[in-house]
Amino acid sequence: MRRIKFKDNGEEHNFWQNYTDLMSGFLIVFIIASLVAYNSYRGFVELYYGVGVTEANINDIVVNAKLYKQIKEFQEAQKQLQSKYFAYSPKYNRFECTVDVLFKPEDPTIPERNKAELIAAGKELEGIIRKFVTTTDVAFKVIIEGRAAQKVGTNPDLAHRNYAETLSYNRARNLKNLWLSNGILTNIESLHGEIFVSGSGYGGQGRHTHKTDKNSRDPEGLNKTFIIQIVPYITYNKK
């Protein structure tokens, strides 16, 4: 076999021997890189298995991730929604009914003068839900929370607080019944939703106070209202 002569160093080298050495070096580098990649892969596999991700449910997780993105988009869209009868609170991620309902003291009955506006508000609420129903895998909980105003300067005892919770619950229930009797949210199941009624009495987050409503003559009176929350959640089940 012919040898290649390099005049610079006066030595003769076998081309194939050098080629073999070079390929051997590449092979060693490839093996090391493969081992590093395999260890990283094994680490990710152990991590995923540690949080419950397996070959059996990986598709479910991908689908749920997409549904979660839809829910986040819904929540962002709520913030930009223009509503006549509901004011959106970004702090508490909820709607507050803006219809000024003046209940009689200790009476859960919805006044006749407020029913027309509350019916219109219910229709608007149903329209909000319809607008965002895009998939059968995302459902909604509609929570109607009744509230009560506490007399200024009083410190109600436990019995009176319990009574206020019952009173506010009955006010919320009467609102639900008013809507249902007027054909509002009667097909809530077809919209992938459920209605929940609650009463927080003198409690609840985001109540009107002198600190939050400095320009109001009677901020506590503003608590005689309804809080409406639309809560989306994932209902995806593997078929």
XYZ file of N, CA and C in Angstrom, residues 15-224:
630
model
N -2.443 6.383 5.944
C -3.721 7.101 5.843
C -4.840 6.351 6.547
N -4.968 5.059 6.315
C -6.057 4.273 6.875
C -5.937 4.121 8.389
N -4.746 4.100 8.846
C -4.563 4.015 10.295
C -5.057 5.300 10.950
N -4.712 6.452 10.350
C -5.185 7.729 10.900
C -6.699 7.874 10.764
N -7.223 7.360 9.658
C -8.666 7.416 9.454
C -9.390 6.576 10.509
N -8.832 5.419 10.800
C -9.421 4.541 11.816
C -9.380 5.192 13.191
N -8.254 5.835 13.495
C -8.150 6.529 14.783
C -9.184 7.644 14.903
N -9.379 8.350 13.785
C -10.348 9.448 13.792
C -11.764 8.926 14.023
N -12.125 7.863 13.317
C -13.462 7.280 13.472
C -13.648 6.719 14.881
N -12.588 6.159 15.437
C -12.677 5.643 16.807
C -12.964 6.777 17.782
N -12.332 7.916 17.549
C -12.583 9.075 18.394
C -14.028 9.544 18.296
N -14.553 9.580 17.055
C -15.949 9.957 16.865
C -16.886 8.974 17.564
N -16.531 7.702 17.502
C -17.367 6.687 18.129
C -17.409 6.876 19.640
N -16.263 7.178 20.227
C -16.211 7.396 21.672
C -17.064 8.601 22.064
N -16.954 9.684 21.272
C -17.760 10.879 21.540
C -19.244 10.556 21.419
N -19.608 9.765 20.405
C -21.012 9.394 20.196
C -21.544 8.579 21.367
N -20.720 7.646 21.866
C -21.141 6.811 22.991
C -21.360 7.658 24.238
N -20.433 8.586 24.499
C -20.557 9.451 25.673
C -21.813 10.324 25.569
N -22.057 10.906 24.371
C -23.235 11.742 24.171
C -24.519 10.936 24.351
N -24.485 9.689 23.865
C -25.657 8.823 23.996
C -25.944 8.513 25.451
N -24.896 8.249 26.229
C -25.082 7.962 27.644
C -25.651 9.162 28.387
N -25.145 10.350 28.049
C -25.662 11.570 28.681
C -27.134 11.780 28.327
N -27.468 11.589 27.030
C -28.847 11.757 26.592
C -29.762 10.734 27.256
N -29.283 9.498 27.370
C -30.102 8.449 27.985
C -30.359 8.754 29.459
N -29.322 9.218 30.155
C -29.504 9.555 31.571
C -30.506 10.701 31.742
N -30.426 11.682 30.824
C -31.381 12.786 30.884
C -32.792 12.290 30.610
N -32.919 11.405 29.598
C -34.226 10.843 29.264
C -34.781 10.051 30.440
N -33.914 9.229 31.058
C -34.365 8.427 32.193
C -34.798 9.332 33.342
N -34.086 10.449 33.511
C -34.463 11.388 34.563
C -35.844 11.980 34.320
N -36.124 12.353 33.035
C -37.451 12.892 32.716
C -38.531 11.833 32.904
N -38.242 10.597 32.500
C -39.218 9.522 32.659
C -39.548 9.313 34.134
N -38.499 9.276 34.970
C -38.730 9.091 36.403
C -39.518 10.263 36.981
N -39.236 11.484 36.461
C -39.962 12.664 36.934
C -41.439 12.575 36.564
N -41.720 12.234 35.307
C -43.100 12.125 34.856
C -43.856 11.024 35.585
N -43.184 9.873 35.751
C -43.835 8.784 36.480
C -44.085 9.180 37.933
N -43.187 9.992 38.465
C -43.342 10.426 39.858
C -44.578 11.273 40.073
N -45.006 12.012 39.036
C -46.211 12.848 39.158
C -47.418 12.192 38.502
N -47.273 10.905 38.139
C -48.424 10.157 37.643
C -48.592 10.126 36.148
N -47.601 10.612 35.387
C -47.706 10.590 33.936
C -47.165 9.262 33.411
N -48.003 8.529 32.691
C -47.599 7.253 32.113
C -48.032 7.206 30.652
N -47.646 6.130 29.976
C -48.061 5.963 28.583
C -49.573 5.873 28.478
N -50.202 5.372 29.528
C -51.654 5.164 29.506
C -52.442 6.462 29.584
N -51.887 7.479 30.254
C -52.672 8.702 30.446
C -52.040 9.936 29.825
N -50.998 9.770 29.033
C -50.332 10.935 28.452
C -51.275 11.709 27.534
N -52.146 10.978 26.787
C -53.095 11.660 25.910
C -54.103 12.473 26.717
N -54.524 11.914 27.852
C -55.455 12.643 28.717
C -54.839 13.948 29.192
N -53.562 13.887 29.547
C -52.878 15.074 30.074
C -52.743 16.136 28.994
N -52.459 15.716 27.764
C -52.350 16.672 26.659
C -53.698 17.346 26.418
N -54.777 16.543 26.425
C -56.115 17.100 26.211
C -56.488 18.051 27.336
N -56.210 17.663 28.580
C -56.535 18.518 29.719
C -55.756 19.820 29.687
N -54.529 19.772 29.170
C -53.733 20.992 29.039
C -54.411 21.955 28.064
N -54.983 21.417 26.999
C -55.694 22.254 26.039
C -56.952 22.837 26.668
N -57.655 22.018 27.439
C -58.864 22.501 28.107
C -58.529 23.565 29.144
N -57.418 23.377 29.840
C -56.987 24.375 30.821
C -56.704 25.710 30.123
N -56.129 25.632 28.934
C -55.869 26.854 28.175
C -57.181 27.544 27.817
N -58.205 26.747 27.453
C -59.507 27.323 27.144
C -60.115 28.006 28.361
N -59.949 27.396 29.525
C -60.477 27.995 30.756
C -59.785 29.318 31.048
N -58.474 29.363 30.877
C -57.742 30.610 31.103
C -58.201 31.685 30.117
N -58.461 31.274 28.865
C -58.953 32.230 27.883
C -60.333 32.748 28.284
N -61.176 31.862 28.838
C -62.498 32.272 29.307
C -62.375 33.287 30.436
N -61.472 33.010 31.375
C -61.300 33.912 32.504
C -60.778 35.273 32.055
N -59.894 35.274 31.049
C -59.387 36.545 30.537
C -60.492 37.303 29.794
N -61.329 36.534 29.060
C -62.413 37.172 28.307
C -63.440 37.808 29.241
N -63.648 37.195 30.415
C -64.590 37.753 31.386
C -64.214 39.181 31.768
N -62.910 39.419 31.886
C -62.441 40.723 32.332
C -62.797 41.822 31.331
N -62.902 41.449 30.031
C -63.173 42.441 29.003
C -64.660 42.518 28.647
N -65.460 41.689 29.292
C -66.873 41.610 28.948
C -67.616 42.886 29.360
N -68.393 43.420 28.419
C -69.206 44.590 28.706
C -70.598 44.117 29.127
N -70.998 44.447 30.341
C -72.268 43.974 30.867
C -73.066 45.136 31.446
N -74.384 45.091 31.260
C -75.261 46.143 31.770
C -75.641 45.900 33.219
N -75.828 44.620 33.578
C -76.357 44.302 34.900
C -75.340 43.648 35.835
N -74.137 43.420 35.338
C -73.117 42.788 36.173
C -71.806 43.550 36.053
N -71.160 43.743 37.189
C -69.840 44.376 37.211
C -68.817 43.298 37.563
N -67.763 43.199 36.744
C -66.754 42.167 36.987
C -65.693 42.677 37.945
N -65.378 41.855 38.950
C -64.344 42.203 39.917
C -63.089 41.394 39.620
N -62.043 42.022 39.069
C -60.820 41.275 38.767
C -60.108 40.784 40.024
N -60.356 41.451 41.134
C -59.701 41.040 42.380
C -60.230 39.704 42.867
N -61.554 39.505 42.715
C -62.169 38.277 43.211
C -62.626 37.349 42.089
N -62.354 37.755 40.824
C -62.717 36.924 39.671
C -64.194 36.517 39.697
N -65.066 37.508 39.796
C -66.489 37.211 39.886
C -67.302 38.390 39.356
N -68.599 38.124 39.126
C -69.531 39.163 38.745
C -70.355 39.561 39.960
N -70.688 40.842 40.029
C -71.564 41.338 41.082
C -72.762 41.999 40.421
N -73.932 41.546 40.809
C -75.151 42.096 40.228
C -75.287 43.576 40.605
N -75.501 44.410 39.596
C -75.574 45.859 39.853
C -77.008 46.354 40.022
N -77.981 45.439 39.950
C -79.373 45.841 40.170
C -79.538 46.208 41.646
N -80.013 47.394 41.885
C -80.173 47.888 43.261
C -81.449 47.312 43.855
N -81.296 46.218 44.592
C -82.452 45.552 45.207
C -82.560 45.994 46.665
N -83.661 46.607 46.982
C -83.875 47.061 48.358
C -84.903 46.146 49.023
N -84.386 45.159 49.757
C -85.274 44.228 50.453
C -85.876 44.901 51.690
N -87.036 44.451 52.049
C -87.589 44.863 53.333
C -86.779 44.203 54.438
N -86.657 44.826 55.589
C -85.887 44.234 56.682
C -86.342 42.810 56.997
N -85.372 41.905 57.040
C -85.608 40.514 57.407
C -86.646 39.838 56.515
N -86.675 40.249 55.246
C -87.635 39.671 54.299
C -86.869 39.178 53.065
N -87.006 37.891 52.715
C -86.290 37.361 51.554
C -87.028 37.553 50.235
N -88.240 38.095 50.299
C -89.054 38.254 49.092
C -88.472 39.332 48.177
N -88.322 39.003 46.901
C -87.803 39.981 45.943
C -88.897 40.994 45.632
N -88.628 42.283 45.818
C -89.648 43.311 45.568
C -90.108 43.305 44.113
N -91.381 43.570 43.902
C -91.947 43.571 42.559
C -91.233 44.571 41.647
N -90.842 45.712 42.208
C -90.230 46.759 41.390
C -88.866 46.355 40.825
N -88.256 45.298 41.388
C -86.933 44.882 40.944
C -86.957 43.653 40.022
N -88.127 43.029 39.908
C -88.165 41.758 39.176
C -87.829 41.903 37.696
N -88.319 42.964 37.055
C -88.070 43.129 35.626
C -86.572 43.239 35.335
N -85.883 44.037 36.145
C -84.436 44.188 35.942
C -83.689 42.894 36.241
N -84.096 42.170 37.272
C -83.437 40.919 37.618
C -83.671 39.857 36.547
N -84.844 39.866 35.936
C -85.117 38.939 34.827
C -84.211 39.278 33.641
N -84.065 40.572 33.356
C -83.172 41.000 32.275
C -81.723 40.619 32.592
N -81.356 40.731 33.869
C -80.004 40.357 34.285
C -79.784 38.855 34.093
N -80.796 38.053 34.396
C -80.692 36.611 34.212
C -80.501 36.242 32.758
N -81.227 36.914 31.865
C -81.075 36.655 30.433
C -79.667 37.027 29.965
N -79.169 38.125 30.509
C -77.809 38.536 30.158
C -76.793 37.511 30.658
N -77.009 36.989 31.864
C -76.117 35.977 32.417
C -76.113 34.718 31.554
N -77.295 34.296 31.108
C -77.389 33.127 30.241
C -76.653 33.374 28.931
N -76.750 34.592 28.424
C -76.029 34.936 27.201
C -74.527 34.876 27.392
N -74.062 35.273 28.580
C -72.628 35.207 28.876
C -72.147 33.770 28.823
N -72.920 32.874 29.426
C -72.529 31.456 29.439
C -72.550 30.887 28.029
N -73.599 31.181 27.270
C -73.692 30.670 25.901
C -72.516 31.148 25.051
N -72.091 32.350 25.313
C -71.004 32.919 24.517
C -69.710 32.151 24.679
N -69.508 31.578 25.869
C -68.230 30.936 26.149
C -68.292 29.411 26.124
N -69.465 28.845 25.856
C -69.547 27.384 25.760
C -69.019 26.977 24.388
N -67.810 26.441 24.374
C -67.161 26.058 23.119
C -66.864 24.580 23.035
N -66.949 23.862 24.115
C -66.617 22.443 24.119
C -67.400 21.733 25.211
N -67.719 20.467 24.959
C -68.448 19.681 25.950
C -67.550 19.257 27.095
N -66.254 19.485 26.977
C -65.328 19.066 28.021
C -65.071 20.154 29.055
N -65.651 21.329 28.858
C -65.549 22.407 29.837
C -66.949 22.719 30.349
N -67.161 22.576 31.648
C -68.470 22.831 32.251
C -68.387 24.075 33.140
N -69.559 24.526 33.602
C -69.618 25.758 34.380
C -70.455 25.554 35.634
N -70.009 26.153 36.720
C -70.805 26.239 37.943
C -71.247 27.690 38.074
N -72.545 27.892 38.144
C -73.087 29.232 38.359
C -73.500 29.319 39.821
N -72.810 30.150 40.569
C -73.057 30.280 42.009
C -73.774 31.596 42.278
N -74.969 31.495 42.835
C -75.734 32.681 43.226
C -75.589 32.833 44.733
N -74.914 33.886 45.135
C -74.652 34.113 46.563
C -75.437 35.328 47.044
N -76.343 35.087 47.975
C -77.088 36.182 48.567
C -76.322 36.788 49.732
N -76.533 38.083 49.949
C -75.858 38.768 51.054
C -76.859 39.605 51.843
N -76.439 39.983 53.017
C -77.306 40.802 53.887
C -76.503 41.963 54.442
N -77.194 43.054 54.706
C -76.546 44.246 55.269
C -76.666 44.224 56.791
N -75.573 44.532 57.428
C -75.554 44.571 58.899
C -75.832 45.998 59.368
N -76.620 46.123 60.383
C -76.910 47.457 60.906
C -75.637 48.076 61.455
N -75.421 49.323 61.072
C -74.202 50.027 61.478
C -74.160 50.186 62.998
N -72.995 49.908 63.559
C -72.804 50.078 64.991
C -73.271 48.913 65.830
N -73.705 47.841 65.186
C -74.172 46.668 65.950
C -73.132 45.563 65.904
N -73.205 44.674 66.848
C -72.327 43.511 66.902
C -73.190 42.260 67.089
N -73.725 41.722 65.994
C -74.676 40.612 66.093
C -74.058 39.380 66.768
N -74.879 38.706 67.540
C -74.409 37.474 68.163
C -74.502 36.325 67.141
N -74.092 35.138 67.578
C -74.032 33.985 66.677
C -75.408 33.641 66.121
N -76.418 33.700 66.969
C -77.762 33.354 66.523
C -78.238 34.308 65.424
N -77.931 35.599 65.593
C -78.354 36.581 64.599
C -77.564 36.415 63.303
N -76.293 36.057 63.423
C -75.479 35.821 62.224
C -75.994 34.610 61.450
N -76.361 33.569 62.183
C -76.923 32.385 61.521
C -78.229 32.723 60.820
N -79.006 33.562 61.469
C -80.267 33.993 60.862
C -79.997 34.782 59.573
N -78.964 35.635 59.590
C -78.629 36.432 58.412
C -78.177 35.530 57.260
N -77.482 34.453 57.578
C -77.060 33.517 56.541
C -78.268 32.827 55.909
N -79.218 32.438 56.736
C -80.442 31.823 56.222
C -81.239 32.808 55.381
N -81.314 34.053 55.853
C -82.032 35.098 55.127
C -81.404 35.344 53.757
N -80.099 35.477 53.717
C -79.425 35.750 52.448
C -79.518 34.549 51.502
N -79.502 33.333 52.078
C -79.674 32.137 51.245
C -81.058 32.130 50.600
N -82.077 32.449 51.371
C -83.434 32.467 50.832
C -83.587 33.537 49.754
N -82.878 34.644 49.894
C -82.931 35.684 48.862
C -82.313 35.160 47.562
N -81.183 34.459 47.681
C -80.542 33.885 46.500
C -81.421 32.807 45.875
N -82.038 31.985 46.695
C -82.926 30.932 46.184
C -84.116 31.542 45.456
N -84.644 32.648 46.000
C -85.769 33.304 45.339
C -85.355 33.887 43.989
N -84.116 34.349 43.885
C -83.633 34.845 42.601
C -83.546 33.694 41.594
N -83.032 32.570 42.036
C -82.961 31.395 41.154
C -84.356 30.992 40.692
N -85.301 30.940 41.612
C -86.666 30.557 41.259
C -87.313 31.573 40.313
N -86.978 32.845 40.500
C -87.500 33.885 39.599
C -87.004 33.646 38.184
N -85.738 33.332 38.058
C -85.178 33.062 36.733
C -85.795 31.819 36.107
N -85.870 30.744 36.876
C -86.405 29.495 36.334
C -87.861 29.653 35.904
N -88.631 30.395 36.683
C -90.054 30.589 36.350
C -90.239 31.434 35.096
N -89.176 32.122 34.687
C -89.226 32.932 33.467
C -88.400 32.321 32.342
N -88.130 31.023 32.469
C -87.442 30.295 31.403
C -85.966 30.588 31.281
N -85.379 31.134 32.337
C -83.953 31.481 32.308
C -83.149 30.383 33.008
N -82.125 29.896 32.321
C -81.236 28.844 32.833
C -81.986 27.533 33.102
N -83.139 27.366 32.469
C -83.878 26.111 32.640
C -83.186 24.946 31.940
N -82.391 25.264 30.915
C -81.646 24.222 30.203
C -80.157 24.326 30.507
N -79.863 24.627 31.763
C -78.468 24.832 32.157
C -77.620 23.594 31.893
N -78.246 22.394 31.983
C -77.481 21.169 31.750
C -76.994 21.090 30.307
N -77.812 21.563 29.362
C -77.399 21.537 27.957
C -76.253 22.498 27.690
N -76.082 23.462 28.581
C -74.956 24.394 28.480
C -73.778 23.910 29.314
N -73.862 22.657 29.781
C -72.811 22.044 30.595
C -72.606 22.826 31.890
N -73.719 23.200 32.523
C -73.606 23.987 33.743
C -74.474 23.467 34.868
N -74.214 23.969 36.056
C -74.991 23.663 37.247
C -75.208 24.966 38.021
N -76.310 25.036 38.760
C -76.587 26.223 39.567
C -76.454 25.866 41.041
N -75.719 26.686 41.766
C -75.564 26.510 43.205
C -76.050 27.782 43.905
N -76.765 27.596 44.987
C -77.302 28.727 45.760
C -76.639 28.752 47.129
N -76.222 29.926 47.552
C -75.586 30.061 48.869
C -75.959 31.395 49.483
N -75.749 31.492 50.783
C -75.987 32.753 51.487
C -74.873 33.009 52.478
N -74.225 34.143 52.365
C -73.076 34.447 53.230
C -73.436 35.377 54.376
N -74.695 35.825 54.435
C -75.107 36.680 55.545
C -74.293 37.955 55.618
N -73.636 38.155 56.764
C -72.803 39.339 56.957
C -71.355 39.076 56.535
N -71.085 37.898 56.036
C -69.715 37.547 55.658
C -69.498 37.630 54.161
N -68.427 36.959 53.721
C -68.095 36.957 52.305
C -67.001 37.938 51.964
N -66.217 37.601 50.970
C -65.116 38.469 50.547
C -65.634 39.652 49.738
N -64.917 40.754 49.855
C -65.226 41.919 49.033
C -66.507 42.646 49.404
N -66.843 42.661 50.693
C -68.034 43.393 51.118
C -67.809 44.898 51.016
N -68.890 45.612 50.837
C -68.814 47.072 50.790
C -68.658 47.620 52.206
N -67.662 48.475 52.388
C -67.414 49.098 53.691
C -67.091 50.577 53.477
N -66.910 51.286 54.572
C -66.543 52.707 54.469
C -65.152 52.872 53.846
N -64.323 51.856 53.986
C -62.979 51.925 53.398
C -63.019 51.720 51.893
N -63.886 50.817 51.423
C -63.946 50.521 49.992
C -64.865 51.468 49.237
N -65.846 52.038 49.919
C -66.815 52.935 49.269
C -66.911 54.235 50.065
N -65.853 55.011 49.982
C -65.772 56.236 50.776
C -66.803 57.281 50.371
N -67.244 57.233 49.101
C -68.187 58.238 48.610
C -69.645 57.843 48.822
N -69.853 56.681 49.388
C -71.223 56.223 49.602
C -71.711 56.628 50.996
N -72.958 57.070 51.058
C -73.531 57.446 52.355
C -73.827 56.210 53.200
N -74.151 55.105 52.518
C -74.509 53.878 53.238
C -73.842 52.677 52.545
N -72.526 52.536 52.697
C -71.840 51.415 52.022
C -72.317 50.048 52.491
N -72.697 49.946 53.763
C -73.180 48.649 54.256
C -74.477 48.257 53.549
N -75.284 49.234 53.214
C -76.532 48.950 52.511
C -76.306 48.346 51.131
N -75.139 48.609 50.539
C -74.827 48.055 49.221
C -74.640 46.541 49.268
N -74.491 45.997 50.456
C -74.296 44.548 50.590
C -75.597 43.767 50.452
N -76.713 44.458 50.354
C -77.987 43.760 50.124
C -78.098 43.479 48.627
